[in-house]
Amino acid sequence: MPRPRPATFDKKKIVAENRRARFDYFIEDTYEAGIALTGTEVKSLRFGEGSIAEAYAEVTAEEVWLVNSNIPEFSHGNRFNHEPKRPRKLLLHEREINKLHGAVAREGMTLVPLSIYFNGRGRAKVELALAKGKKTHDKRETIKERDWKREQQRLLRDRG
């Protein structure tokens, strides 16, 4: 019997975060995926460098790839350095990959990376979201809701 997954992921050190994703997409489900990296990529991430602002994930032939993520070259990597924008393989269980493939193919959903972080064991992980794109009016509604919550907090703070 598989052990139950924790509700939230064990994030010790967040390296890169895609803050725009929650504004542009309705987040349906999140997954924690390992990421296959070379040594100089890990060193760059440990120094806090890296960006996933324009990144997305795609499912091809029973594999999931992180495309367009930028991990800059390591300063002391010399000839062993990596290519900064190369596609990187994400490590997921076969059942999770099949579920993601079905959602992307049938329901027109998108795989968006929310953050890259190191967990408690020091492994680099990617928080991957299964998301549906928002229309312009949905984004305006999100802005209104956020402003109203901010105003509520301000009112409670002033009167309380």
Short mmCIF file of N, CA and C in Angstrom, two decimals:
data_model
loop_
_atom_site.label_atom_id
_atom_site.label_comp_id
_atom_site.label_asym_id
_atom_site.label_seq_id
_atom_site.Cartn_x
_atom_site.Cartn_y
_atom_site.Cartn_z
N MET A 1 0.84 -1.16 0.00
CA MET A 1 0.00 0.00 0.00
C MET A 1 0.90 1.25 0.00
N PRO A 2 0.64 2.21 -0.91
CA PRO A 2 1.51 3.39 -0.95
C PRO A 2 1.28 4.28 0.26
N ARG A 3 2.34 4.91 0.68
CA ARG A 3 2.20 5.80 1.84
C ARG A 3 1.52 7.09 1.39
N PRO A 4 0.75 7.70 2.26
CA PRO A 4 0.02 8.92 1.86
C PRO A 4 0.98 10.09 1.66
N ARG A 5 0.65 10.92 0.69
CA ARG A 5 1.47 12.09 0.40
C ARG A 5 1.12 13.23 1.35
N PRO A 6 2.09 14.01 1.72
CA PRO A 6 1.77 15.15 2.60
C PRO A 6 0.96 16.20 1.83
N ALA A 7 0.13 16.94 2.56
CA ALA A 7 -0.71 17.95 1.93
C ALA A 7 0.14 19.07 1.34
N THR A 8 1.16 19.50 2.05
CA THR A 8 2.07 20.50 1.53
C THR A 8 3.45 19.89 1.41
N PHE A 9 4.25 20.43 0.53
CA PHE A 9 5.57 19.88 0.29
C PHE A 9 6.57 20.47 1.29
N ASP A 10 7.60 19.72 1.57
CA ASP A 10 8.62 20.10 2.54
C ASP A 10 9.64 21.01 1.85
N LYS A 11 9.37 22.31 1.83
CA LYS A 11 10.24 23.26 1.15
C LYS A 11 11.20 23.89 2.15
N LYS A 12 12.47 23.56 2.04
CA LYS A 12 13.47 24.14 2.95
C LYS A 12 14.05 25.42 2.37
N LYS A 13 14.43 25.42 1.09
CA LYS A 13 15.03 26.59 0.47
C LYS A 13 14.43 26.78 -0.92
N ILE A 14 13.61 27.81 -1.08
CA ILE A 14 13.01 28.10 -2.38
C ILE A 14 14.03 28.87 -3.21
N VAL A 15 14.32 28.35 -4.41
CA VAL A 15 15.32 28.95 -5.28
C VAL A 15 14.66 29.88 -6.29
N ALA A 16 13.64 29.38 -6.98
CA ALA A 16 12.96 30.18 -8.00
C ALA A 16 11.46 29.99 -7.84
N GLU A 17 10.71 31.06 -8.05
CA GLU A 17 9.26 31.00 -7.88
C GLU A 17 8.59 31.68 -9.06
N ASN A 18 7.52 31.09 -9.54
CA ASN A 18 6.75 31.67 -10.64
C ASN A 18 5.51 32.31 -10.03
N ARG A 19 5.63 33.57 -9.62
CA ARG A 19 4.53 34.23 -8.93
C ARG A 19 3.40 34.59 -9.89
N ARG A 20 3.73 34.77 -11.13
CA ARG A 20 2.74 35.16 -12.14
C ARG A 20 1.78 34.01 -12.46
N ALA A 21 2.18 32.77 -12.21
CA ALA A 21 1.37 31.61 -12.58
C ALA A 21 0.01 31.61 -11.89
N ARG A 22 -0.04 31.99 -10.62
CA ARG A 22 -1.31 31.98 -9.90
C ARG A 22 -2.25 33.08 -10.40
N PHE A 23 -1.70 34.11 -11.03
CA PHE A 23 -2.52 35.17 -11.60
C PHE A 23 -3.02 34.78 -12.99
N ASP A 24 -2.21 34.09 -13.77
CA ASP A 24 -2.56 33.75 -15.15
C ASP A 24 -3.35 32.45 -15.29
N TYR A 25 -3.34 31.59 -14.26
CA TYR A 25 -3.96 30.27 -14.37
C TYR A 25 -4.82 29.95 -13.15
N PHE A 26 -5.85 29.12 -13.38
CA PHE A 26 -6.58 28.49 -12.28
C PHE A 26 -5.81 27.22 -11.95
N ILE A 27 -5.28 27.11 -10.74
CA ILE A 27 -4.49 25.94 -10.33
C ILE A 27 -5.45 24.84 -9.89
N GLU A 28 -5.44 23.72 -10.60
CA GLU A 28 -6.32 22.59 -10.28
C GLU A 28 -5.66 21.64 -9.29
N ASP A 29 -4.43 21.23 -9.58
CA ASP A 29 -3.76 20.22 -8.76
C ASP A 29 -2.26 20.48 -8.80
N THR A 30 -1.55 20.14 -7.72
CA THR A 30 -0.10 20.33 -7.69
C THR A 30 0.60 19.00 -7.46
N TYR A 31 1.77 18.88 -8.05
CA TYR A 31 2.60 17.68 -7.93
C TYR A 31 4.01 18.10 -7.56
N GLU A 32 4.69 17.23 -6.82
CA GLU A 32 6.10 17.43 -6.53
C GLU A 32 6.89 16.50 -7.42
N ALA A 33 7.79 17.07 -8.21
CA ALA A 33 8.57 16.26 -9.15
C ALA A 33 10.05 16.48 -8.88
N GLY A 34 10.82 15.41 -8.99
CA GLY A 34 12.26 15.55 -8.96
C GLY A 34 12.72 16.10 -10.29
N ILE A 35 13.94 16.57 -10.35
CA ILE A 35 14.46 17.13 -11.59
C ILE A 35 15.86 16.59 -11.82
N ALA A 36 16.12 16.13 -13.04
CA ALA A 36 17.43 15.57 -13.38
C ALA A 36 18.36 16.71 -13.76
N LEU A 37 19.39 16.94 -12.94
CA LEU A 37 20.31 18.05 -13.14
C LEU A 37 21.74 17.55 -13.21
N THR A 38 22.60 18.36 -13.82
CA THR A 38 24.03 18.08 -13.79
C THR A 38 24.63 18.77 -12.57
N GLY A 39 25.90 18.51 -12.29
CA GLY A 39 26.53 19.05 -11.09
C GLY A 39 26.60 20.57 -11.06
N THR A 40 26.93 21.20 -12.21
CA THR A 40 27.04 22.65 -12.22
C THR A 40 25.66 23.32 -12.10
N GLU A 41 24.62 22.64 -12.56
CA GLU A 41 23.26 23.18 -12.40
C GLU A 41 22.86 23.21 -10.93
N VAL A 42 23.19 22.16 -10.22
CA VAL A 42 22.87 22.09 -8.79
C VAL A 42 23.62 23.19 -8.04
N LYS A 43 24.89 23.41 -8.39
CA LYS A 43 25.67 24.45 -7.73
C LYS A 43 25.09 25.83 -7.99
N SER A 44 24.66 26.08 -9.23
CA SER A 44 24.02 27.36 -9.54
C SER A 44 22.75 27.55 -8.74
N LEU A 45 21.95 26.49 -8.62
CA LEU A 45 20.71 26.58 -7.84
C LEU A 45 20.99 26.82 -6.37
N ARG A 46 22.03 26.19 -5.84
CA ARG A 46 22.36 26.39 -4.43
C ARG A 46 22.78 27.83 -4.14
N PHE A 47 23.33 28.51 -5.15
CA PHE A 47 23.67 29.92 -4.99
C PHE A 47 22.45 30.82 -5.19
N GLY A 48 21.28 30.23 -5.43
CA GLY A 48 20.05 31.00 -5.54
C GLY A 48 19.79 31.56 -6.92
N GLU A 49 20.48 31.07 -7.92
CA GLU A 49 20.28 31.55 -9.28
C GLU A 49 19.32 30.63 -10.00
N GLY A 50 18.54 31.17 -10.90
CA GLY A 50 17.62 30.38 -11.69
C GLY A 50 16.30 31.09 -11.84
N SER A 51 15.62 30.81 -12.95
CA SER A 51 14.35 31.47 -13.23
C SER A 51 13.42 30.49 -13.94
N ILE A 52 12.15 30.52 -13.54
CA ILE A 52 11.14 29.70 -14.22
C ILE A 52 9.97 30.57 -14.66
N ALA A 53 10.21 31.86 -14.88
CA ALA A 53 9.13 32.79 -15.21
C ALA A 53 8.45 32.43 -16.53
N GLU A 54 9.20 32.04 -17.55
CA GLU A 54 8.60 31.70 -18.84
C GLU A 54 8.56 30.18 -19.07
N ALA A 55 8.79 29.40 -18.04
CA ALA A 55 8.91 27.95 -18.21
C ALA A 55 7.54 27.27 -18.23
N TYR A 56 7.52 26.10 -18.85
CA TYR A 56 6.35 25.24 -18.86
C TYR A 56 6.83 23.80 -18.95
N ALA A 57 5.94 22.86 -18.73
CA ALA A 57 6.31 21.45 -18.81
C ALA A 57 5.48 20.79 -19.90
N GLU A 58 6.05 19.81 -20.55
CA GLU A 58 5.32 19.08 -21.59
C GLU A 58 5.53 17.58 -21.41
N VAL A 59 4.49 16.82 -21.76
CA VAL A 59 4.54 15.37 -21.65
C VAL A 59 4.79 14.81 -23.03
N THR A 60 5.90 14.05 -23.19
CA THR A 60 6.23 13.43 -24.47
C THR A 60 6.69 12.02 -24.23
N ALA A 61 6.07 11.08 -24.88
CA ALA A 61 6.49 9.67 -24.86
C ALA A 61 6.75 9.16 -23.44
N GLU A 62 5.78 9.32 -22.56
CA GLU A 62 5.84 8.83 -21.19
C GLU A 62 6.95 9.48 -20.38
N GLU A 63 7.34 10.68 -20.75
CA GLU A 63 8.31 11.46 -19.97
C GLU A 63 7.78 12.88 -19.86
N VAL A 64 8.18 13.57 -18.80
CA VAL A 64 7.79 14.97 -18.61
C VAL A 64 9.06 15.80 -18.63
N TRP A 65 9.05 16.88 -19.43
CA TRP A 65 10.22 17.74 -19.59
C TRP A 65 9.89 19.16 -19.18
N LEU A 66 10.80 19.79 -18.47
CA LEU A 66 10.70 21.20 -18.11
C LEU A 66 11.40 22.00 -19.20
N VAL A 67 10.63 22.84 -19.89
CA VAL A 67 11.14 23.54 -21.06
C VAL A 67 11.25 25.03 -20.73
N ASN A 68 12.30 25.66 -21.24
CA ASN A 68 12.48 27.11 -21.17
C ASN A 68 12.79 27.63 -19.77
N SER A 69 13.24 26.79 -18.87
CA SER A 69 13.69 27.27 -17.56
C SER A 69 15.15 27.70 -17.70
N ASN A 70 15.53 28.72 -16.97
CA ASN A 70 16.87 29.27 -17.10
C ASN A 70 17.65 29.05 -15.82
N ILE A 71 18.70 28.24 -15.89
CA ILE A 71 19.65 28.09 -14.79
C ILE A 71 20.99 28.55 -15.34
N PRO A 72 21.47 29.74 -14.92
CA PRO A 72 22.70 30.28 -15.52
C PRO A 72 23.91 29.41 -15.25
N GLU A 73 24.93 29.58 -16.10
CA GLU A 73 26.15 28.80 -15.95
C GLU A 73 26.81 29.09 -14.62
N PHE A 74 27.45 28.07 -14.06
CA PHE A 74 28.17 28.20 -12.80
C PHE A 74 29.48 28.92 -13.06
N SER A 75 29.84 29.87 -12.21
CA SER A 75 31.01 30.73 -12.47
C SER A 75 32.33 29.94 -12.52
N HIS A 76 32.46 28.88 -11.74
CA HIS A 76 33.70 28.11 -11.72
C HIS A 76 33.54 26.77 -12.43
N GLY A 77 32.63 26.68 -13.37
CA GLY A 77 32.34 25.39 -14.01
C GLY A 77 33.25 25.03 -15.15
N ASN A 78 34.05 25.95 -15.63
CA ASN A 78 34.94 25.83 -16.80
C ASN A 78 34.34 24.98 -17.92
N ARG A 79 35.01 23.96 -18.40
CA ARG A 79 34.52 23.20 -19.56
C ARG A 79 33.37 22.25 -19.21
N PHE A 80 33.10 22.04 -17.93
CA PHE A 80 32.03 21.12 -17.53
C PHE A 80 30.69 21.84 -17.36
N ASN A 81 30.63 23.11 -17.73
CA ASN A 81 29.41 23.88 -17.56
C ASN A 81 28.29 23.34 -18.42
N HIS A 82 27.07 23.73 -18.08
CA HIS A 82 25.88 23.26 -18.76
C HIS A 82 25.31 24.35 -19.66
N GLU A 83 24.36 23.97 -20.50
CA GLU A 83 23.64 24.93 -21.33
C GLU A 83 22.52 25.53 -20.48
N PRO A 84 22.40 26.85 -20.38
CA PRO A 84 21.46 27.47 -19.44
C PRO A 84 19.98 27.16 -19.69
N LYS A 85 19.54 27.06 -20.95
CA LYS A 85 18.11 26.90 -21.21
C LYS A 85 17.77 25.52 -21.78
N ARG A 86 18.54 24.53 -21.46
CA ARG A 86 18.26 23.19 -22.00
C ARG A 86 17.01 22.59 -21.36
N PRO A 87 16.28 21.71 -22.08
CA PRO A 87 15.14 21.03 -21.44
C PRO A 87 15.64 20.06 -20.37
N ARG A 88 14.92 20.00 -19.25
CA ARG A 88 15.33 19.15 -18.14
C ARG A 88 14.23 18.14 -17.84
N LYS A 89 14.64 16.90 -17.62
CA LYS A 89 13.68 15.83 -17.38
C LYS A 89 13.15 15.92 -15.94
N LEU A 90 11.82 15.79 -15.81
CA LEU A 90 11.20 15.77 -14.50
C LEU A 90 10.91 14.33 -14.12
N LEU A 91 11.11 14.00 -12.86
CA LEU A 91 10.99 12.63 -12.38
C LEU A 91 9.67 12.47 -11.62
N LEU A 92 8.75 11.72 -12.22
CA LEU A 92 7.44 11.46 -11.63
C LEU A 92 7.13 9.98 -11.75
N HIS A 93 6.16 9.51 -10.95
CA HIS A 93 5.71 8.14 -11.06
C HIS A 93 4.91 7.97 -12.36
N GLU A 94 4.91 6.74 -12.87
CA GLU A 94 4.23 6.47 -14.14
C GLU A 94 2.74 6.80 -14.08
N ARG A 95 2.11 6.53 -12.96
CA ARG A 95 0.69 6.83 -12.80
C ARG A 95 0.44 8.34 -12.87
N GLU A 96 1.33 9.11 -12.24
CA GLU A 96 1.20 10.57 -12.28
C GLU A 96 1.40 11.10 -13.70
N ILE A 97 2.37 10.55 -14.41
CA ILE A 97 2.62 10.96 -15.79
C ILE A 97 1.40 10.67 -16.66
N ASN A 98 0.80 9.49 -16.49
CA ASN A 98 -0.39 9.15 -17.28
C ASN A 98 -1.55 10.08 -16.97
N LYS A 99 -1.72 10.44 -15.70
CA LYS A 99 -2.79 11.37 -15.31
C LYS A 99 -2.56 12.74 -15.93
N LEU A 100 -1.31 13.21 -15.89
CA LEU A 100 -0.98 14.52 -16.48
C LEU A 100 -1.17 14.50 -17.99
N HIS A 101 -0.75 13.41 -18.62
CA HIS A 101 -0.88 13.31 -20.08
C HIS A 101 -2.35 13.35 -20.49
N GLY A 102 -3.20 12.63 -19.74
CA GLY A 102 -4.63 12.63 -20.05
C GLY A 102 -5.26 14.00 -19.88
N ALA A 103 -4.89 14.70 -18.81
CA ALA A 103 -5.45 16.03 -18.55
C ALA A 103 -5.02 17.03 -19.61
N VAL A 104 -3.77 16.96 -20.03
CA VAL A 104 -3.27 17.90 -21.04
C VAL A 104 -3.89 17.59 -22.40
N ALA A 105 -3.99 16.31 -22.74
CA ALA A 105 -4.49 15.94 -24.06
C ALA A 105 -6.00 16.13 -24.19
N ARG A 106 -6.77 15.68 -23.21
CA ARG A 106 -8.23 15.72 -23.33
C ARG A 106 -8.84 17.04 -22.88
N GLU A 107 -8.39 17.56 -21.76
CA GLU A 107 -9.04 18.71 -21.16
C GLU A 107 -8.38 20.04 -21.50
N GLY A 108 -7.30 20.02 -22.27
CA GLY A 108 -6.64 21.26 -22.68
C GLY A 108 -6.00 22.02 -21.54
N MET A 109 -5.50 21.30 -20.56
CA MET A 109 -4.85 21.96 -19.42
C MET A 109 -3.37 22.15 -19.71
N THR A 110 -2.71 22.93 -18.85
CA THR A 110 -1.30 23.27 -19.02
C THR A 110 -0.52 22.84 -17.78
N LEU A 111 0.71 22.43 -17.98
CA LEU A 111 1.60 22.10 -16.87
C LEU A 111 2.52 23.29 -16.63
N VAL A 112 2.38 23.89 -15.45
CA VAL A 112 3.12 25.11 -15.12
C VAL A 112 3.96 24.85 -13.88
N PRO A 113 5.27 25.14 -13.92
CA PRO A 113 6.08 25.03 -12.70
C PRO A 113 5.81 26.23 -11.79
N LEU A 114 5.53 25.97 -10.52
CA LEU A 114 5.27 27.04 -9.56
C LEU A 114 6.54 27.45 -8.83
N SER A 115 7.39 26.48 -8.50
CA SER A 115 8.63 26.82 -7.80
C SER A 115 9.66 25.70 -7.95
N ILE A 116 10.92 26.08 -7.81
CA ILE A 116 12.03 25.13 -7.69
C ILE A 116 12.59 25.33 -6.29
N TYR A 117 12.79 24.24 -5.57
CA TYR A 117 13.26 24.34 -4.19
C TYR A 117 14.06 23.10 -3.82
N PHE A 118 14.74 23.19 -2.68
CA PHE A 118 15.45 22.05 -2.11
C PHE A 118 14.64 21.55 -0.93
N ASN A 119 14.40 20.24 -0.87
CA ASN A 119 13.62 19.69 0.24
C ASN A 119 14.53 19.43 1.44
N GLY A 120 13.98 18.80 2.47
CA GLY A 120 14.72 18.55 3.69
C GLY A 120 15.94 17.67 3.51
N ARG A 121 15.93 16.81 2.50
CA ARG A 121 17.06 15.91 2.24
C ARG A 121 18.08 16.54 1.30
N GLY A 122 17.83 17.78 0.87
CA GLY A 122 18.78 18.47 0.00
C GLY A 122 18.60 18.16 -1.47
N ARG A 123 17.49 17.57 -1.85
CA ARG A 123 17.22 17.24 -3.25
C ARG A 123 16.48 18.39 -3.92
N ALA A 124 16.83 18.68 -5.16
CA ALA A 124 16.15 19.73 -5.92
C ALA A 124 14.80 19.19 -6.41
N LYS A 125 13.75 19.93 -6.16
CA LYS A 125 12.39 19.53 -6.55
C LYS A 125 11.71 20.67 -7.29
N VAL A 126 10.71 20.30 -8.09
CA VAL A 126 9.89 21.27 -8.81
C VAL A 126 8.45 21.06 -8.37
N GLU A 127 7.79 22.15 -7.98
CA GLU A 127 6.36 22.08 -7.70
C GLU A 127 5.65 22.38 -9.01
N LEU A 128 4.97 21.36 -9.53
CA LEU A 128 4.34 21.41 -10.85
C LEU A 128 2.84 21.50 -10.67
N ALA A 129 2.20 22.40 -11.40
CA ALA A 129 0.75 22.58 -11.27
C ALA A 129 0.06 22.22 -12.57
N LEU A 130 -1.07 21.54 -12.42
CA LEU A 130 -1.96 21.28 -13.54
C LEU A 130 -2.95 22.44 -13.54
N ALA A 131 -2.93 23.25 -14.59
CA ALA A 131 -3.66 24.51 -14.55
C ALA A 131 -4.46 24.73 -15.82
N LYS A 132 -5.47 25.59 -15.68
CA LYS A 132 -6.30 26.01 -16.81
C LYS A 132 -6.15 27.52 -16.93
N GLY A 133 -5.95 28.01 -18.14
CA GLY A 133 -5.70 29.43 -18.38
C GLY A 133 -6.90 30.31 -18.03
N LYS A 134 -6.61 31.49 -17.53
CA LYS A 134 -7.65 32.46 -17.20
C LYS A 134 -7.88 33.39 -18.38
N LYS A 135 -9.12 33.83 -18.53
CA LYS A 135 -9.45 34.85 -19.52
C LYS A 135 -9.22 36.22 -18.87
N THR A 136 -9.31 37.27 -19.66
CA THR A 136 -9.04 38.62 -19.16
C THR A 136 -10.01 39.02 -18.07
N HIS A 137 -11.30 38.67 -18.24
CA HIS A 137 -12.28 39.05 -17.22
C HIS A 137 -12.04 38.30 -15.90
N ASP A 138 -11.52 37.08 -15.99
CA ASP A 138 -11.17 36.34 -14.77
C ASP A 138 -10.03 37.03 -14.03
N LYS A 139 -9.06 37.53 -14.78
CA LYS A 139 -7.93 38.22 -14.17
C LYS A 139 -8.40 39.49 -13.47
N ARG A 140 -9.34 40.22 -14.11
CA ARG A 140 -9.87 41.43 -13.49
C ARG A 140 -10.60 41.09 -12.19
N GLU A 141 -11.32 39.99 -12.20
CA GLU A 141 -12.03 39.53 -10.99
C GLU A 141 -11.03 39.20 -9.88
N THR A 142 -9.92 38.58 -10.24
CA THR A 142 -8.88 38.26 -9.26
C THR A 142 -8.31 39.54 -8.65
N ILE A 143 -8.07 40.54 -9.48
CA ILE A 143 -7.54 41.82 -8.98
C ILE A 143 -8.53 42.47 -8.02
N LYS A 144 -9.83 42.47 -8.38
CA LYS A 144 -10.85 43.04 -7.51
C LYS A 144 -10.89 42.33 -6.17
N GLU A 145 -10.86 41.01 -6.21
CA GLU A 145 -10.91 40.22 -4.98
C GLU A 145 -9.69 40.49 -4.09
N ARG A 146 -8.52 40.57 -4.70
CA ARG A 146 -7.30 40.83 -3.95
C ARG A 146 -7.34 42.22 -3.29
N ASP A 147 -7.80 43.21 -4.07
CA ASP A 147 -7.91 44.57 -3.52
C ASP A 147 -8.92 44.64 -2.39
N TRP A 148 -10.04 43.93 -2.52
CA TRP A 148 -11.05 43.93 -1.47
C TRP A 148 -10.53 43.28 -0.20
N LYS A 149 -9.80 42.18 -0.32
CA LYS A 149 -9.23 41.53 0.86
C LYS A 149 -8.21 42.45 1.55
N ARG A 150 -7.43 43.15 0.75
CA ARG A 150 -6.47 44.09 1.31
C ARG A 150 -7.18 45.22 2.05
N GLU A 151 -8.28 45.70 1.48
CA GLU A 151 -9.07 46.76 2.12
C GLU A 151 -9.72 46.26 3.41
N GLN A 152 -10.21 45.02 3.40
CA GLN A 152 -10.78 44.42 4.62
C GLN A 152 -9.75 44.38 5.74
N GLN A 153 -8.54 43.92 5.41
CA GLN A 153 -7.49 43.85 6.42
C GLN A 153 -7.17 45.24 6.97
N ARG A 154 -7.15 46.23 6.09
CA ARG A 154 -6.87 47.60 6.51
C ARG A 154 -7.95 48.11 7.46
N LEU A 155 -9.25 47.83 7.11
CA LEU A 155 -10.35 48.25 7.96
C LEU A 155 -10.32 47.57 9.32
N LEU A 156 -10.06 46.27 9.33
CA LEU A 156 -9.99 45.52 10.59
C LEU A 156 -8.84 46.02 11.45
N ARG A 157 -7.72 46.32 10.83
CA ARG A 157 -6.56 46.79 11.58
C ARG A 157 -6.84 48.17 12.20
N ASP A 158 -7.51 49.05 11.44
CA ASP A 158 -7.80 50.40 11.95
C ASP A 158 -8.83 50.39 13.07
N ARG A 159 -9.85 49.53 12.97
CA ARG A 159 -10.93 49.51 13.96
C ARG A 159 -10.67 48.56 15.12
N GLY A 160 -9.85 47.54 14.89
CA GLY A 160 -9.65 46.51 15.88
C GLY A 160 -8.65 46.88 16.88
#
